[in-house]
Coordinates of C-alpha atoms and ligand atoms in Angstrom, one line a residue:
M1 CA 10.9 44.9 -47.3
I2 CA 8.6 41.9 -47.3
N3 CA 11.6 39.7 -47.1
K4 CA 12.9 41.6 -44.0
I5 CA 9.6 41.3 -42.3
T6 CA 9.5 37.6 -43.0
K7 CA 13.0 37.2 -41.7
A8 CA 12.2 39.1 -38.6
T9 CA 9.1 37.0 -38.0
L10 CA 11.1 33.8 -38.5
I11 CA 13.6 34.9 -36.0
I12 CA 10.9 35.8 -33.5
V13 CA 9.1 32.5 -34.1
S14 CA 12.4 30.6 -33.6
F15 CA 13.1 32.4 -30.4
L16 CA 9.5 31.6 -29.2
I17 CA 10.0 27.9 -30.1
I18 CA 13.4 27.7 -28.3
F19 CA 12.0 29.6 -25.3
S20 CA 8.9 27.5 -25.0
T21 CA 10.9 24.2 -25.5
N22 CA 13.3 25.3 -22.7
S23 CA 10.5 26.2 -20.4
V24 CA 8.8 22.8 -20.9
T25 CA 12.2 21.1 -20.1
A26 CA 12.7 23.3 -17.1
Q27 CA 9.2 22.4 -15.9
N28 CA 9.9 18.7 -16.2
N29 CA 13.2 19.0 -14.5
T30 CA 11.7 20.8 -11.5
T31 CA 8.8 18.3 -11.1
K32 CA 9.0 17.6 -7.4
K33 CA 10.0 14.1 -6.3
P34 CA 8.8 12.7 -3.0
K35 CA 11.2 11.8 -0.3
N36 CA 8.7 9.4 1.3
I37 CA 6.0 7.1 -0.1
I38 CA 3.1 5.9 2.0
F39 CA 1.2 3.2 0.0
L40 CA -2.2 2.3 1.3
I41 CA -4.0 -0.9 0.1
G42 CA -7.6 -1.6 0.9
D43 CA -7.7 -5.3 0.3
G44 CA -10.8 -6.1 -1.8
M45 CA -11.8 -2.4 -2.0
G46 CA -13.6 -1.7 -5.2
T47 CA -15.5 1.5 -6.0
A48 CA -18.7 0.2 -4.3
Q49 CA -16.7 -0.5 -1.1
V50 CA -15.2 3.1 -1.3
Y51 CA -18.7 4.5 -1.9
S52 CA -20.2 2.6 1.0
A53 CA -17.7 4.3 3.3
L54 CA -18.4 7.7 1.7
V55 CA -22.1 7.2 2.5
A56 CA -21.5 5.9 6.0
K57 CA -19.3 9.0 6.7
K58 CA -22.0 11.3 5.3
D59 CA -19.9 12.4 2.4
K60 CA -16.8 13.2 4.5
L61 CA -14.5 10.7 2.8
N62 CA -10.7 11.3 3.2
M63 CA -9.9 9.5 0.0
A64 CA -11.8 12.4 -1.7
R65 CA -9.1 14.8 -0.7
C66 CA -6.9 13.2 -3.4
K67 CA -7.2 15.2 -6.6
Y68 CA -5.5 12.6 -8.8
V69 CA -7.6 9.5 -9.5
G70 CA -7.2 6.6 -11.8
F71 CA -7.9 2.9 -12.1
H72 CA -5.7 -0.2 -12.5
K73 CA -6.2 -3.5 -14.2
T74 CA -5.9 -6.3 -11.6
Y75 CA -5.6 -9.6 -13.6
S76 CA -2.7 -11.9 -12.7
A77 CA -0.3 -13.8 -14.9
N78 CA -2.3 -17.0 -14.9
K79 CA -5.8 -16.0 -13.9
F80 CA -8.4 -13.5 -15.1
I81 CA -9.3 -12.9 -11.4
T82 CA -6.3 -12.3 -9.2
D83 CA -5.7 -13.3 -5.6
S84 CA -4.1 -11.0 -3.0
A85 CA -0.6 -12.7 -3.4
A86 CA -0.3 -12.0 -7.1
G87 CA -2.1 -8.6 -6.7
A88 CA 0.4 -7.4 -4.1
T89 CA 3.4 -8.9 -6.0
A90 CA 2.4 -6.7 -9.0
F91 CA 2.7 -3.6 -6.7
S92 CA 5.8 -4.8 -4.9
T93 CA 7.8 -6.0 -7.9
G94 CA 6.3 -4.7 -11.1
Q95 CA 5.6 -8.2 -12.4
K96 CA 2.3 -10.0 -12.8
T97 CA 2.8 -13.5 -11.4
N98 CA 0.6 -16.6 -10.7
N99 CA -2.0 -16.6 -8.0
G100 CA -0.6 -17.7 -4.7
Y101 CA 3.0 -16.6 -5.5
L102 CA 4.8 -14.0 -3.5
A103 CA 7.5 -11.8 -5.1
I104 CA 8.6 -14.5 -7.5
D105 CA 7.9 -14.7 -11.2
T106 CA 6.0 -17.4 -13.0
N107 CA 9.2 -19.4 -13.2
K108 CA 9.6 -19.1 -9.4
M109 CA 12.6 -16.7 -9.9
F110 CA 13.3 -14.2 -7.1
L111 CA 11.9 -10.7 -7.7
P112 CA 13.4 -7.8 -5.6
T113 CA 10.6 -5.7 -4.0
I114 CA 10.3 -1.9 -3.7
L115 CA 10.6 -2.3 0.1
E116 CA 13.9 -4.3 -0.2
M117 CA 15.2 -1.7 -2.7
A118 CA 14.3 1.1 -0.3
C119 CA 16.1 -0.8 2.5
N120 CA 19.2 -1.2 0.3
K121 CA 19.3 2.5 -0.5
G122 CA 19.2 3.4 3.2
L123 CA 15.6 4.4 3.5
S124 CA 13.5 3.4 6.5
T125 CA 10.7 0.9 5.7
G126 CA 7.4 -0.3 7.2
L127 CA 4.5 -2.7 6.9
V128 CA 1.4 -1.9 8.9
V129 CA -1.7 -4.2 8.7
T130 CA -4.9 -5.5 10.4
C131 CA -4.1 -9.1 9.6
A132 CA -1.1 -11.4 10.4
V133 CA 2.1 -9.7 9.1
T134 CA 2.7 -13.0 7.3
H135 CA -0.5 -12.8 5.3
A136 CA -0.3 -12.4 1.5
T137 CA -0.5 -8.6 1.1
P138 CA 2.3 -7.6 3.5
A139 CA 4.2 -10.8 2.7
A140 CA 4.6 -9.9 -1.0
F141 CA 6.8 -6.9 0.0
I142 CA 9.3 -9.0 2.0
A143 CA 8.9 -12.8 1.3
H144 CA 9.7 -14.8 -1.8
V145 CA 7.7 -18.1 -1.7
D146 CA 5.5 -20.1 -4.1
N147 CA 2.7 -20.7 -1.5
R148 CA 1.1 -17.8 0.3
D149 CA -0.3 -20.2 3.0
N150 CA 3.2 -21.1 4.2
Y151 CA 3.2 -18.6 7.0
E152 CA 6.1 -20.1 8.9
E153 CA 8.3 -19.9 5.9
I154 CA 7.1 -16.3 5.2
A155 CA 7.9 -15.3 8.8
K156 CA 11.6 -16.3 8.3
W157 CA 11.9 -13.7 5.5
F158 CA 11.4 -10.9 8.1
L159 CA 14.9 -11.7 9.2
K160 CA 16.4 -11.4 5.8
T161 CA 15.5 -7.8 5.1
D162 CA 16.4 -5.0 7.5
I163 CA 12.8 -3.6 7.6
T164 CA 12.5 -0.9 10.2
V165 CA 8.9 -1.4 11.5
F166 CA 6.3 -4.2 11.0
L167 CA 3.1 -4.1 12.9
G168 CA 0.1 -6.4 13.0
G169 CA -0.8 -10.0 14.1
G170 CA 0.8 -13.3 13.5
R171 CA 2.9 -13.9 16.6
N172 CA 2.4 -17.7 16.4
H173 CA 4.1 -17.8 13.1
F174 CA 7.2 -16.4 14.8
E175 CA 7.0 -18.2 18.1
K176 CA 4.9 -21.3 17.9
R177 CA 6.4 -23.0 15.0
K178 CA 6.7 -26.7 13.8
D179 CA 10.5 -26.2 13.7
S180 CA 10.4 -24.9 17.3
L181 CA 12.5 -21.9 16.4
N182 CA 11.8 -18.7 18.2
L183 CA 12.0 -16.0 15.5
S184 CA 11.2 -13.2 18.0
D185 CA 14.5 -14.1 19.8
S186 CA 16.2 -13.9 16.4
L187 CA 14.6 -10.5 15.8
R188 CA 15.8 -9.3 19.2
A189 CA 19.3 -10.5 18.3
R190 CA 19.1 -8.2 15.3
N191 CA 18.2 -5.2 17.6
Y192 CA 14.4 -5.3 17.1
Q193 CA 12.3 -4.2 19.9
V194 CA 9.6 -6.9 19.9
V195 CA 6.3 -5.7 21.4
Y196 CA 3.0 -7.5 22.1
K197 CA 0.8 -4.5 23.0
P198 CA 0.2 -1.4 20.9
S199 CA 0.6 0.8 24.0
E200 CA 4.2 -0.5 24.4
M201 CA 5.2 1.3 21.2
S202 CA 4.9 4.8 22.7
R203 CA 8.0 4.3 25.0
I204 CA 10.2 3.5 21.9
T205 CA 11.9 6.6 20.6
S206 CA 14.0 5.1 17.8
G207 CA 15.3 1.9 16.2
K208 CA 13.5 -1.1 14.8
I209 CA 10.1 -2.4 16.0
A210 CA 8.4 -5.7 15.5
G211 CA 4.8 -5.4 16.8
L212 CA 3.1 -8.8 17.0
F213 CA -0.1 -7.9 18.7
Y214 CA -2.2 -11.0 18.1
P215 CA -1.4 -14.8 17.9
E216 CA -3.1 -14.9 14.5
H217 CA -5.2 -12.1 12.9
P218 CA -6.4 -9.0 14.9
P219 CA -10.2 -9.1 15.4
K220 CA -12.6 -7.2 13.0
M221 CA -13.8 -3.7 13.9
A222 CA -17.2 -5.1 14.9
D223 CA -15.4 -7.3 17.5
G224 CA -13.5 -4.5 19.1
R225 CA -10.3 -3.9 17.2
G226 CA -10.7 -0.2 17.9
D227 CA -8.1 2.2 16.5
L228 CA -5.3 -0.4 16.1
L229 CA -4.5 0.6 12.5
G230 CA -4.5 4.3 13.4
Q231 CA -2.2 3.6 16.4
E232 CA 0.2 1.4 14.3
T233 CA 0.3 4.1 11.6
A234 CA 1.0 7.0 14.0
E235 CA 3.8 5.1 15.7
A236 CA 5.3 3.9 12.4
I237 CA 5.3 7.4 10.9
R238 CA 6.9 8.7 14.1
I239 CA 9.8 6.3 13.8
L240 CA 10.2 6.2 10.0
S241 CA 10.1 9.9 9.5
Q242 CA 13.3 10.3 11.5
N243 CA 15.3 9.1 8.5
K244 CA 16.6 12.0 6.5
K245 CA 16.9 9.8 3.4
G246 CA 13.2 9.1 3.5
F247 CA 11.0 6.1 3.9
F248 CA 8.7 3.6 2.2
M249 CA 5.7 2.2 4.0
M250 CA 2.7 0.0 3.1
I251 CA -0.5 0.2 5.2
E252 CA -3.2 -2.3 4.6
G253 CA -6.9 -2.3 5.5
S254 CA -6.7 -6.1 5.4
Q255 CA -10.2 -7.1 6.3
I256 CA -12.3 -5.1 3.8
D257 CA -11.8 -8.3 1.7
W258 CA -13.1 -10.6 4.4
G259 CA -16.3 -8.6 4.6
G260 CA -16.7 -9.2 0.9
H261 CA -16.0 -13.0 1.2
N262 CA -18.6 -13.1 4.0
N263 CA -21.1 -11.1 1.9
D264 CA -21.4 -8.9 4.9
A265 CA -22.1 -5.2 4.0
D266 CA -21.8 -4.0 7.6
Y267 CA -18.3 -5.7 7.9
I268 CA -17.2 -3.9 4.6
V269 CA -18.5 -0.6 5.8
K270 CA -16.9 -0.7 9.2
E271 CA -13.5 -1.8 7.8
T272 CA -13.5 0.7 4.9
V273 CA -14.5 3.5 7.3
D274 CA -11.6 2.5 9.6
F275 CA -9.2 2.4 6.6
D276 CA -10.4 5.9 5.4
D277 CA -9.9 7.3 8.9
V278 CA -6.2 6.2 8.6
V279 CA -6.1 7.7 5.1
G280 CA -7.1 11.0 6.8
Q281 CA -4.3 10.6 9.3
V282 CA -1.7 9.9 6.6
L283 CA -2.9 12.8 4.4
D284 CA -2.7 15.2 7.4
F285 CA 1.0 14.1 7.8
A286 CA 1.7 14.4 4.1
E287 CA 0.1 17.9 3.9
K288 CA 2.3 19.1 6.7
D289 CA 5.4 17.3 5.5
G290 CA 5.2 18.3 1.8
N291 CA 7.7 15.6 0.7
T292 CA 5.4 12.6 1.0
L293 CA 3.6 10.9 -1.9
V294 CA 0.4 9.0 -0.7
V295 CA -1.1 6.4 -3.0
I296 CA -4.3 4.5 -2.1
T297 CA -5.7 1.6 -4.0
A298 CA -6.9 -2.0 -3.8
D299 CA -5.5 -5.3 -5.1
H300 CA -8.9 -6.4 -6.5
E301 CA -12.6 -6.1 -5.7
T302 CA -14.3 -8.8 -3.5
G303 CA -17.9 -9.9 -3.4
G304 CA -19.2 -8.2 -6.5
F305 CA -20.6 -5.7 -4.0
A306 CA -23.4 -3.5 -5.3
I307 CA -25.0 -0.7 -3.3
T308 CA -28.7 -1.2 -3.7
G309 CA -30.0 1.4 -1.3
G310 CA -29.1 3.8 1.5
D311 CA -29.3 7.3 2.8
I312 CA -26.5 9.8 2.7
K313 CA -28.0 12.0 5.5
N314 CA -28.3 9.1 7.9
G315 CA -25.2 7.3 6.6
T316 CA -27.0 4.0 6.0
V317 CA -26.0 1.6 3.2
E318 CA -27.7 -1.5 1.8
G319 CA -25.8 -3.9 -0.4
K320 CA -26.1 -7.0 -2.4
F321 CA -23.4 -9.5 -3.5
S322 CA -22.7 -11.4 -6.7
L323 CA -20.4 -14.1 -5.3
K324 CA -18.2 -15.0 -2.3
D325 CA -14.9 -14.5 -4.0
H326 CA -12.9 -11.8 -5.9
T327 CA -14.1 -10.2 -9.1
A328 CA -12.2 -9.0 -12.2
V329 CA -13.2 -5.3 -12.3
M330 CA -10.6 -2.5 -12.3
V331 CA -10.2 -0.8 -9.0
P332 CA -9.6 2.9 -8.1
V333 CA -6.2 4.6 -7.4
F334 CA -6.1 7.8 -5.4
A335 CA -2.9 9.9 -5.2
F336 CA -1.8 13.0 -3.2
G337 CA 1.5 14.8 -2.9
P338 CA 4.6 15.1 -5.1
G339 CA 4.4 12.7 -8.1
A340 CA 0.6 12.2 -7.6
E341 CA -0.1 13.6 -11.1
E342 CA 1.4 10.3 -12.5
F343 CA -1.4 8.1 -11.0
I344 CA -4.2 9.0 -13.5
G345 CA -6.0 7.2 -16.3
I346 CA -6.3 3.4 -16.6
M347 CA -3.0 1.7 -15.7
Q348 CA -1.7 -1.7 -15.0
N349 CA -1.3 -2.8 -11.4
T350 CA 2.4 -3.3 -12.2
D351 CA 2.7 0.4 -13.3
I352 CA 2.4 1.4 -9.6
F353 CA 5.7 -0.3 -8.9
F354 CA 7.5 1.4 -11.8
K355 CA 6.1 4.8 -10.8
F356 CA 7.2 4.3 -7.2
K357 CA 10.7 3.2 -8.3
S358 CA 11.3 6.1 -10.7
L359 CA 9.9 8.7 -8.2
L360 CA 12.0 7.3 -5.3
F361 CA 15.2 6.3 -7.1
G362 CA 15.1 8.2 -10.4
N363 CA 15.0 5.3 -12.9
Ligands
MG1 MG1 -4.6 -8.7 2.2
ZN2 ZN1 -9.8 -12.2 -0.7

């Protein structure tokens, strides 16, 4: 009798184990993968920069809509404190490299980027920024050079990858070059619609767009940039989302970093608020779409920015700075949409690439 009961219990327990194991497996198999990834980088945006925008927006921060939050470690291959080239290369290729290098390893070997991989798999791709498109952060997704300041060399790389949309400044690096090549003509020969004013994008219904809106960098918010990043983002999403296979896009709030270098709290606040407005726009799209992973982070912190006073009711922020350069601290990661649950805890900056790769391509 006792034996029979024990046997019966064992059988039931075994069934329970098999059943629960199966259900765990089933759950893992059904974890939803995103069709699209929108990756937003606030250059130089540490937690104080994020919090300054939260206060300025009277606690209505769009980044706070992301329920999955983590941090990443920013150091580069050769420096305790990264620059934006090595920082963006970690995201774009999954490898820490030397400061100043773009999508090459420490031995200067070519590293394929997540954007190039997406292109090769037939996805649409985009780079949308508030600096020259040839500047370090966007360049790390498309150019492979050992000197981030070589803008004219970087511009040539936009002709080697079939990127769908790239929008920002930097027209001179395509058209006023020492080698007197006109790369905009070369882009047109490859079926790009080259536009010089943001308003010209609205008449474009499909195809590839190169938006070169300023000779060098677009102005800062305080000097009247307006809703450039929001406009660029809206038009890019409109074009990229036509691809049934999906898209990968990087959006950069490029000048948060420059506010830090200038030790200018007002510059930081205005740029981070602008960036967060665009985060809101992207999250609205992702919410409706349901197949889009949104990840928001920074490459590093800039300025050693500390919030030393302020008022959340009035939206005022007072800040102090430790230095005029980047700092070493880990920076926040916010995620929303299918796959967002993977972006928690303290990770390496390079992990972001590997998570993107496995979520988009399954390995
Ligand atoms: Mg940058
Ligand atoms: Zn910087």
